[in-house]
Tab-separated table of C-alpha atoms and ligand atoms in Angstrom:
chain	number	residue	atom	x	y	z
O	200	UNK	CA	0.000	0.000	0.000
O	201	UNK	CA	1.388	3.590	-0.523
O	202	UNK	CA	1.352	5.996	1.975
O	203	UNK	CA	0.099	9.016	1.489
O	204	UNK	CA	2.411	12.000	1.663
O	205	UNK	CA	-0.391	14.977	1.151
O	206	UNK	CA	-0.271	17.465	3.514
O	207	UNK	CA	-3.719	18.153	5.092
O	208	UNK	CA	-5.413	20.667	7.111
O	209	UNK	CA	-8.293	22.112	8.007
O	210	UNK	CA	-11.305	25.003	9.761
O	211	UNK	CA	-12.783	23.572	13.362
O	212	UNK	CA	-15.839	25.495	14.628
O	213	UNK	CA	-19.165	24.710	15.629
O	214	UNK	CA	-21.733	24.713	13.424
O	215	UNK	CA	-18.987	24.985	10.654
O	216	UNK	CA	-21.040	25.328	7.224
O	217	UNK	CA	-20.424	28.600	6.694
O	218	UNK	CA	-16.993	28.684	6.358
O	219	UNK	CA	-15.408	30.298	3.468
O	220	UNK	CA	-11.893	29.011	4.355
O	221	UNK	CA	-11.709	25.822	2.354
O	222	UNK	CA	-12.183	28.142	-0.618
O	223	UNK	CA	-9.613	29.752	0.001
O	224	UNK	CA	-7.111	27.253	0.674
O	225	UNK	CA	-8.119	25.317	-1.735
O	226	UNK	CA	-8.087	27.726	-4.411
O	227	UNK	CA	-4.171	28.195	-3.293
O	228	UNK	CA	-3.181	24.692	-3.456
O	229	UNK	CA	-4.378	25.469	-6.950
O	230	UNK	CA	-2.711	27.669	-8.132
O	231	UNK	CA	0.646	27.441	-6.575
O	232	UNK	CA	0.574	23.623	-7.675
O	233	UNK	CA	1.088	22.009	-4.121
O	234	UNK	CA	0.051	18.825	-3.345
O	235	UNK	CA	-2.396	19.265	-0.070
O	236	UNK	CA	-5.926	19.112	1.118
O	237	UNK	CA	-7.940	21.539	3.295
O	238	UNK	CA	-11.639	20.631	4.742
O	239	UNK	CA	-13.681	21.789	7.337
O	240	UNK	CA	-14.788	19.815	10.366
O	241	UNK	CA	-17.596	20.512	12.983
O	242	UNK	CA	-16.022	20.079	16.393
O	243	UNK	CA	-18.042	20.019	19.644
O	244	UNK	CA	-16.388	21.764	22.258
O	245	UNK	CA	-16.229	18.554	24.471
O	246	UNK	CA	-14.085	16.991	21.521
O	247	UNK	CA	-11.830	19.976	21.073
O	248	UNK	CA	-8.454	18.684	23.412
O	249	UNK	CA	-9.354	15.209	22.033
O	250	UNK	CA	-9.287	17.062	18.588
O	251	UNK	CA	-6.079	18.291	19.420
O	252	UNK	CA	-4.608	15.566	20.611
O	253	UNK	CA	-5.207	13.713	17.808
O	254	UNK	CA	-4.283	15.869	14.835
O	255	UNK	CA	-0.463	14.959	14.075
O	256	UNK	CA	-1.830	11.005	14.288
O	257	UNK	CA	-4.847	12.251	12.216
O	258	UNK	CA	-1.924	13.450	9.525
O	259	UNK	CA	-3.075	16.952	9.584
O	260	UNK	CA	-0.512	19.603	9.738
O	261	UNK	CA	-2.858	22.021	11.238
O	262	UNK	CA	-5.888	23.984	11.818
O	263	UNK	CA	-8.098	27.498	11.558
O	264	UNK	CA	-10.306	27.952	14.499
O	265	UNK	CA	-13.152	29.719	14.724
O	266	UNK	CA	-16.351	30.192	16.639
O	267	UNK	CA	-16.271	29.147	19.487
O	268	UNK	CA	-12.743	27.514	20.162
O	269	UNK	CA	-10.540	30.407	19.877
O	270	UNK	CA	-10.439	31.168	23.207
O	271	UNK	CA	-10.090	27.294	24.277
O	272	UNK	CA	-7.716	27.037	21.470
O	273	UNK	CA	-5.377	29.459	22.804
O	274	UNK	CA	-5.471	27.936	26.453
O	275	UNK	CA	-5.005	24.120	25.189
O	276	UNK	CA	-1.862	24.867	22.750
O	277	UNK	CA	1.596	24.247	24.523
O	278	UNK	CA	2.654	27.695	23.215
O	279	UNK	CA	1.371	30.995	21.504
O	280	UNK	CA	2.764	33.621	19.146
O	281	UNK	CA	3.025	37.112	20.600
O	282	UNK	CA	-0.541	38.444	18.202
O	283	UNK	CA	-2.278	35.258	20.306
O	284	UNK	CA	-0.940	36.360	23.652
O	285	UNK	CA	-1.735	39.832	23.125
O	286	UNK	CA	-5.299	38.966	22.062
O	287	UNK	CA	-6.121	36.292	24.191
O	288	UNK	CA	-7.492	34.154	21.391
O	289	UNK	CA	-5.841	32.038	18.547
O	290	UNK	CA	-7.339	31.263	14.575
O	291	UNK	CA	-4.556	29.320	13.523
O	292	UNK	CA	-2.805	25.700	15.109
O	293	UNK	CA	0.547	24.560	13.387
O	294	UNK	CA	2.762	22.148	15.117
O	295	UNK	CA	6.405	22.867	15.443
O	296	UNK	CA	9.271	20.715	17.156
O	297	UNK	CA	5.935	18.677	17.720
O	298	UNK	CA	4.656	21.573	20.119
O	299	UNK	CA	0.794	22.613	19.087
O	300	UNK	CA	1.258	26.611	18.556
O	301	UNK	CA	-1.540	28.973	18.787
O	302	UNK	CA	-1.488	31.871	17.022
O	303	UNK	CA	-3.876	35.036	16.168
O	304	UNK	CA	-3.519	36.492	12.361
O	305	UNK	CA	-6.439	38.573	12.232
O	306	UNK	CA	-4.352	41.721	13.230
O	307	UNK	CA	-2.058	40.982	10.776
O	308	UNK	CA	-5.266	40.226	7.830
O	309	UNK	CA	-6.275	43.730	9.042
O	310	UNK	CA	-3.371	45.928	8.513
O	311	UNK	CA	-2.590	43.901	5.201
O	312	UNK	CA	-5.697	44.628	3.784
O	313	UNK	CA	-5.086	48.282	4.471
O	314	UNK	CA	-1.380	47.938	3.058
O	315	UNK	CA	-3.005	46.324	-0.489
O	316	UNK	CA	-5.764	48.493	-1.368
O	317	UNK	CA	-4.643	52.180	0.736
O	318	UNK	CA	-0.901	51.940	0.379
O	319	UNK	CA	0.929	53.759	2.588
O	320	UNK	CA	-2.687	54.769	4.766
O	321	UNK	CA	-0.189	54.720	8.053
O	322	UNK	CA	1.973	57.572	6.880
O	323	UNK	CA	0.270	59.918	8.964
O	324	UNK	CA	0.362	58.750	12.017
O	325	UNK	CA	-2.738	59.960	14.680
O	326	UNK	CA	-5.572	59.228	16.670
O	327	UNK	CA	-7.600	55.582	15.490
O	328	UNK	CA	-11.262	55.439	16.515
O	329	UNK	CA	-12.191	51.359	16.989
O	330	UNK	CA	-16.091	51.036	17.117
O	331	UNK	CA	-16.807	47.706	18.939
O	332	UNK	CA	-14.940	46.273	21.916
O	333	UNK	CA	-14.937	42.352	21.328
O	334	UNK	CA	-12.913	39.930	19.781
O	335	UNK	CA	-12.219	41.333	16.812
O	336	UNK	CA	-11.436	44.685	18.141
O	337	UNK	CA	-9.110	43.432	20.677
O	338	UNK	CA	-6.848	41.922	17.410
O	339	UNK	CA	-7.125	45.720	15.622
O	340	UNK	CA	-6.685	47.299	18.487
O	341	UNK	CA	-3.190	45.342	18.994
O	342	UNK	CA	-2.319	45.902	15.355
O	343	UNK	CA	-3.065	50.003	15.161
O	344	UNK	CA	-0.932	50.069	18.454
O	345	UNK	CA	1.467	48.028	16.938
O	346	UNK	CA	1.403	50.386	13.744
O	347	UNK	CA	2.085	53.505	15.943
O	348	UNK	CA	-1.493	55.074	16.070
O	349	UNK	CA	-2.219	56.425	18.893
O	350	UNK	CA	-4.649	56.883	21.185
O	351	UNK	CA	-6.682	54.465	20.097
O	352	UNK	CA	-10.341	55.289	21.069
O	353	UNK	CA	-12.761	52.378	21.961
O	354	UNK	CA	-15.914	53.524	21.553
O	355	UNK	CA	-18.338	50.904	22.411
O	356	UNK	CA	-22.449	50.965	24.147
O	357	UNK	CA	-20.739	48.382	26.897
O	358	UNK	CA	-18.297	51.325	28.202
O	359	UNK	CA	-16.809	48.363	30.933
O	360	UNK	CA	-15.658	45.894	27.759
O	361	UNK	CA	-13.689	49.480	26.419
O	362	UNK	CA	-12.303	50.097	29.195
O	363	UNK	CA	-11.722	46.863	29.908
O	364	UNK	CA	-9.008	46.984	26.956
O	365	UNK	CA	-7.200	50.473	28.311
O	366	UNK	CA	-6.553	48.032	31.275
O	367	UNK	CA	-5.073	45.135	28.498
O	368	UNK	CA	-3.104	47.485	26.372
O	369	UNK	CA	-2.025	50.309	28.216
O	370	UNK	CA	-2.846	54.397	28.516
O	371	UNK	CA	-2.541	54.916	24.385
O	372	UNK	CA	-6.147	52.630	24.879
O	373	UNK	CA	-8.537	55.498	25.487
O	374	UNK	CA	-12.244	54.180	26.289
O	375	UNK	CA	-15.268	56.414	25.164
O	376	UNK	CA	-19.277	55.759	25.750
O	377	UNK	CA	-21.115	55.389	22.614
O	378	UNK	CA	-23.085	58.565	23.391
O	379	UNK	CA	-19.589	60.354	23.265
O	380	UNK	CA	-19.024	59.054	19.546
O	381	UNK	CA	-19.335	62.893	18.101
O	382	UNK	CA	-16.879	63.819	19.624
O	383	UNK	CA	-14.608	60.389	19.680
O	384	UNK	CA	-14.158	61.320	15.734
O	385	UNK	CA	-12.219	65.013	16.157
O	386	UNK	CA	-9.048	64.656	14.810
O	387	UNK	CA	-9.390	60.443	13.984
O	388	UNK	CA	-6.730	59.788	11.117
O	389	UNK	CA	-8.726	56.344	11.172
O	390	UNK	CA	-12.204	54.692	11.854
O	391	UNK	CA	-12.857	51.278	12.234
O	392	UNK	CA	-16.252	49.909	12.388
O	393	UNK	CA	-15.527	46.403	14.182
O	394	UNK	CA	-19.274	45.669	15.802
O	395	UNK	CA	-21.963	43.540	14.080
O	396	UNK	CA	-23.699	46.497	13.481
O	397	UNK	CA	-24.258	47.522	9.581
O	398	UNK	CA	-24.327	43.146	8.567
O	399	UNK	CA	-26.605	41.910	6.520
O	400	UNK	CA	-29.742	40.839	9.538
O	401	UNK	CA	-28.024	43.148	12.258
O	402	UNK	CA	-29.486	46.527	12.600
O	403	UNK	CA	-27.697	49.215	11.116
O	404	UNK	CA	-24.697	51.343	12.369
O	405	UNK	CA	-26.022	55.407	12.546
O	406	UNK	CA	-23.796	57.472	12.668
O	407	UNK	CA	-22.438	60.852	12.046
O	408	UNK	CA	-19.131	61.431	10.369
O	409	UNK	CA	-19.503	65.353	10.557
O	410	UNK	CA	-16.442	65.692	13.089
O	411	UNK	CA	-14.115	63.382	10.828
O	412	UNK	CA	-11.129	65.465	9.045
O	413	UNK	CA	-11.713	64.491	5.277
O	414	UNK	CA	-8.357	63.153	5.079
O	415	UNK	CA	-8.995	59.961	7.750
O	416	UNK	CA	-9.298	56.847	6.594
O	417	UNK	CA	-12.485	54.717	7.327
O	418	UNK	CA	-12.851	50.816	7.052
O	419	UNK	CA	-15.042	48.409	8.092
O	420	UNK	CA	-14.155	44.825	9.178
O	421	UNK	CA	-18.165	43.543	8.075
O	422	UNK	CA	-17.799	42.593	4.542
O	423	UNK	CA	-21.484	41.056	4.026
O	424	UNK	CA	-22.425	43.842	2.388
O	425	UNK	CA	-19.286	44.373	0.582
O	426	UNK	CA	-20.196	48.728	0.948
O	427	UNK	CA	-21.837	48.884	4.272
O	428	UNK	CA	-23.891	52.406	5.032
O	429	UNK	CA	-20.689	53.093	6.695
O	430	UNK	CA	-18.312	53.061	3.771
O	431	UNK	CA	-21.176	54.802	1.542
O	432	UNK	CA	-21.699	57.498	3.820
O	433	UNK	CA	-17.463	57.957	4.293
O	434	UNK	CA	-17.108	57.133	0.403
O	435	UNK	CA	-20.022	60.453	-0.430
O	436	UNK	CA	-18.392	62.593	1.736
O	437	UNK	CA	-14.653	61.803	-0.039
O	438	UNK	CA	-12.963	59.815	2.782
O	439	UNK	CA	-10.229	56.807	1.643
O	440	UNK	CA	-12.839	53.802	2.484
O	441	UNK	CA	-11.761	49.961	2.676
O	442	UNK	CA	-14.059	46.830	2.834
O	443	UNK	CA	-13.614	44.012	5.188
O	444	UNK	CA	-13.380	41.416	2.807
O	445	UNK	CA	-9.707	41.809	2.360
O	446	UNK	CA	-8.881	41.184	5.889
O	447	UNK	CA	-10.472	37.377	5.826
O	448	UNK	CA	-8.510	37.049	2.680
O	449	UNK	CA	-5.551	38.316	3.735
O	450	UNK	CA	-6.416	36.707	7.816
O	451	UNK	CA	-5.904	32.908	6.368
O	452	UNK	CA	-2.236	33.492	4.529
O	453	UNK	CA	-0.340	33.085	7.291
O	454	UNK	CA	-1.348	29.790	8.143
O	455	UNK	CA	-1.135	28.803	4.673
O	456	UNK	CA	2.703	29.463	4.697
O	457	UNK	CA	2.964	27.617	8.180
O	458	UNK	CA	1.344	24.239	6.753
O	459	UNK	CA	2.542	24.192	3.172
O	460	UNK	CA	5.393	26.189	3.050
O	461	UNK	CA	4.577	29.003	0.719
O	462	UNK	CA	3.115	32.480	1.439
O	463	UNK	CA	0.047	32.724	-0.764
O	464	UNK	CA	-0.706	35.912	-2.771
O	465	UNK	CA	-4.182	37.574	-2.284
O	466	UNK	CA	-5.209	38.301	-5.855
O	467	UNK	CA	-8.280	40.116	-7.158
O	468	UNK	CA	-9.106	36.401	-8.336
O	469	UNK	CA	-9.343	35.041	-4.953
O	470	UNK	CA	-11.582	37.963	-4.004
O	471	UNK	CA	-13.744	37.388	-7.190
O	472	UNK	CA	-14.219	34.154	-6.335
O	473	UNK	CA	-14.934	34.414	-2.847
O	474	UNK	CA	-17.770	37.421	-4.034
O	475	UNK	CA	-19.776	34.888	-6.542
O	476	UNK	CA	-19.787	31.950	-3.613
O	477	UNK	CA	-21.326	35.119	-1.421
O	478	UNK	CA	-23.615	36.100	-4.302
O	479	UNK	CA	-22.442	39.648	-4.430
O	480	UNK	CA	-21.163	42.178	-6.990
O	481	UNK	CA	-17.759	43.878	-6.257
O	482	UNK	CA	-18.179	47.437	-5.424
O	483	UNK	CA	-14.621	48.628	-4.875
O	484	UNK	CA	-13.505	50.598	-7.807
G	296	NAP	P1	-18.178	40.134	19.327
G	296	NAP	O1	-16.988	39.706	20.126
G	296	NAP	O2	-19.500	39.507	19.589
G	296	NAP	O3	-18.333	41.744	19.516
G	296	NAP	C1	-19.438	42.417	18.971
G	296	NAP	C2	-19.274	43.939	19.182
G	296	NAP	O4	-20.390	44.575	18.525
G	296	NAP	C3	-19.299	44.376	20.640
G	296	NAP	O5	-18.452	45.498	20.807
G	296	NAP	C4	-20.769	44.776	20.823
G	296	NAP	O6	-20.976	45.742	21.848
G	296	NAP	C5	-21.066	45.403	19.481
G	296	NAP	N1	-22.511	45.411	19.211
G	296	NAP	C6	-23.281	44.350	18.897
G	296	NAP	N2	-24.578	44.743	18.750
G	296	NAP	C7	-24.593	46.089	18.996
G	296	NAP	C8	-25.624	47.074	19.000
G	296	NAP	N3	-26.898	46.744	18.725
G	296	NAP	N4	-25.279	48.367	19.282
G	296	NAP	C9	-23.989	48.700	19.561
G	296	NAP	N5	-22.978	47.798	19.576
G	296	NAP	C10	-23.278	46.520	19.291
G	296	NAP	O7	-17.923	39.938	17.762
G	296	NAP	P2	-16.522	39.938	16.977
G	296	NAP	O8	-15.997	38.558	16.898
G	296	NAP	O9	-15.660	41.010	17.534
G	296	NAP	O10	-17.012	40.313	15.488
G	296	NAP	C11	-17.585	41.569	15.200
G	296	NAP	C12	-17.917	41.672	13.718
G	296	NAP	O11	-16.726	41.592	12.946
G	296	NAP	C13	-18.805	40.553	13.188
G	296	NAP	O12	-19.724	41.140	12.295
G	296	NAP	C14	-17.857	39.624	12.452
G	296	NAP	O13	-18.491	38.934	11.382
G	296	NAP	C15	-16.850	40.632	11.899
G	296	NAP	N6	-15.516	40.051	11.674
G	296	NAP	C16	-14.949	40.193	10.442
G	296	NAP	C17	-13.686	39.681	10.201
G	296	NAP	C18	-13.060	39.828	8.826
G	296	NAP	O14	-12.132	39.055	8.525
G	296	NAP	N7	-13.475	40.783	8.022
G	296	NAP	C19	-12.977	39.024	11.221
G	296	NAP	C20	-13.576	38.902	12.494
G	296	NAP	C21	-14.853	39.434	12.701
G	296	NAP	P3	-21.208	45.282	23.393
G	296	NAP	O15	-19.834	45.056	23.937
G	296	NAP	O16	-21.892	46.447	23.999
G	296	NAP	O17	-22.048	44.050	23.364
């Protein structure tokens, strides 16, 4: 019998179905000609250490993680890269030295997305607004800090979860109540929307942009719609605008390179392709 040499790996979560990621990968197996196979798998939290535990027998090289292991992920794995121990959560498992690391790219998917499609958006350095105060802020939060923006405002309608991150990350973490948002905005070289609000079923983010210098940047980390009313109302009034779609893109590369050796490109392809399994038309440009 041969043995089979493909490298595999794979997205845990539970309820999984949704997941775009095996697009992705798969797509980049594809065309970078690599043998390898990438699936997803619905694990119940009970099963997640015995998950674990069992991978490297399993032959799979590693793992995404998403809802609702990342947390559990990042306390099982015998170590964690310094974006995972920042955040407190991990998306991506590779083994090395036969260790299970943990480690959080969805800081790094952010500020790449901003890199590709508003080059050189961190020239001016200044104050960041963050909208939203949960998971995903905590990972943009680290990132703008980490890109020399600062203060970073959190501005979110639970004013203990923002402040909860000044306590995390330090005095340049400035938390704001939502009611406060007007003024939250003066002098913001960047906004970030990173709540719920403004997705397709959620209600929709109000807000007024009035206070904003024309010259910040605003982005929004919701890419379902691709132009929320956030984006449109930045785009009409002239402001650099970015969709969210680039950061799950751009989120999954890392791994990639940890599991089959090559750092993927994210092409307008890859986008297009991820778009038609959504259903949606590309608005940017
Ligand atoms: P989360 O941990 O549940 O945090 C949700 C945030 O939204 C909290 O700050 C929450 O405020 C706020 N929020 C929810 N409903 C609100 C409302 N009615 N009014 C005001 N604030 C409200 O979620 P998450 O994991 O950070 O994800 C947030 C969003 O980002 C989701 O839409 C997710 O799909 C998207 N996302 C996108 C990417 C990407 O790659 N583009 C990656 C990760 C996440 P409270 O604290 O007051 O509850």
């Amino acid at each position: 019998m041969t043995e089979t040499k493909q490298k595999r790996a794979c997205v845990i979560g539970h309820p999984i179905g949704h997941s775009r990621s095996p697009i992705i990968h798969n797509h980049w197996l594809d065309v970078l000609g690599l043998e390898g196979a990438y699936d997803k798998r619905d694990v119940a939290p009970d099963d997640l250490a015995r998950f674990f535990a069992s991978m490297q027998a399993e032959g799979l090289v590693g793992c995404n993680v998403t809802v609702p292991h990342k947390e559990a992920a990042f306390r099982i794995a015998d170590r964690r890269d310094a974006a995972a121990e920042a955040i407190g959560a991990a998306n991506t498992i590779w083994f090395e030295k036969g260790e299970l690391v943990a480690g959080n790219t969805d800081g790094l998917g952010f500020l790449a997305n901003l890199d590709q499609h508003a080059p050189g958006w961190d020239r001016e350095k200044g104050p960041a607004i963050v909208l939203g105060a949960g998971g995903a802020a905590r990972a943009i939060i680290h990132a703008l800090l980490d890109r020399g923006f600062a203060p970073v405002r959190v501005v979110n309608r639970t004013l203990a979860k923002a402040e909860a991150m000044g306590i995390q990350f330090g005095p340049d973490v400035e938390a704001w109540a939502w009611e406060d948002l007007d003024k939250a905005l003066m002098g913001g070289a960047v906004l970030v929307n990173t709540t719920s609000l403004g997705m397709k079923g959620q209600p929709d983010l109000v807000i007024t942009l009035d206070n904003l210098p024309a010259t910040a940047l605003v982005t929004d980390i919701v890419y379902v719609p691709l132009e929320t009313s956030l984006l449109a109302a930045a785009r009409k009034r002239g402001h650099p605008t970015v969709d969210g779609l680039g950061m799950l893109l751009h989120q999954a590369a890392p791994g990639f390179a940890h599991w089959f050796g090559t750092m993927p490109e994210v092409t307008e392809t890859l986008r297009a392709l991820i778009l038609s399994d959504m259903g949606i038309a590309d608005t940017k440009d």
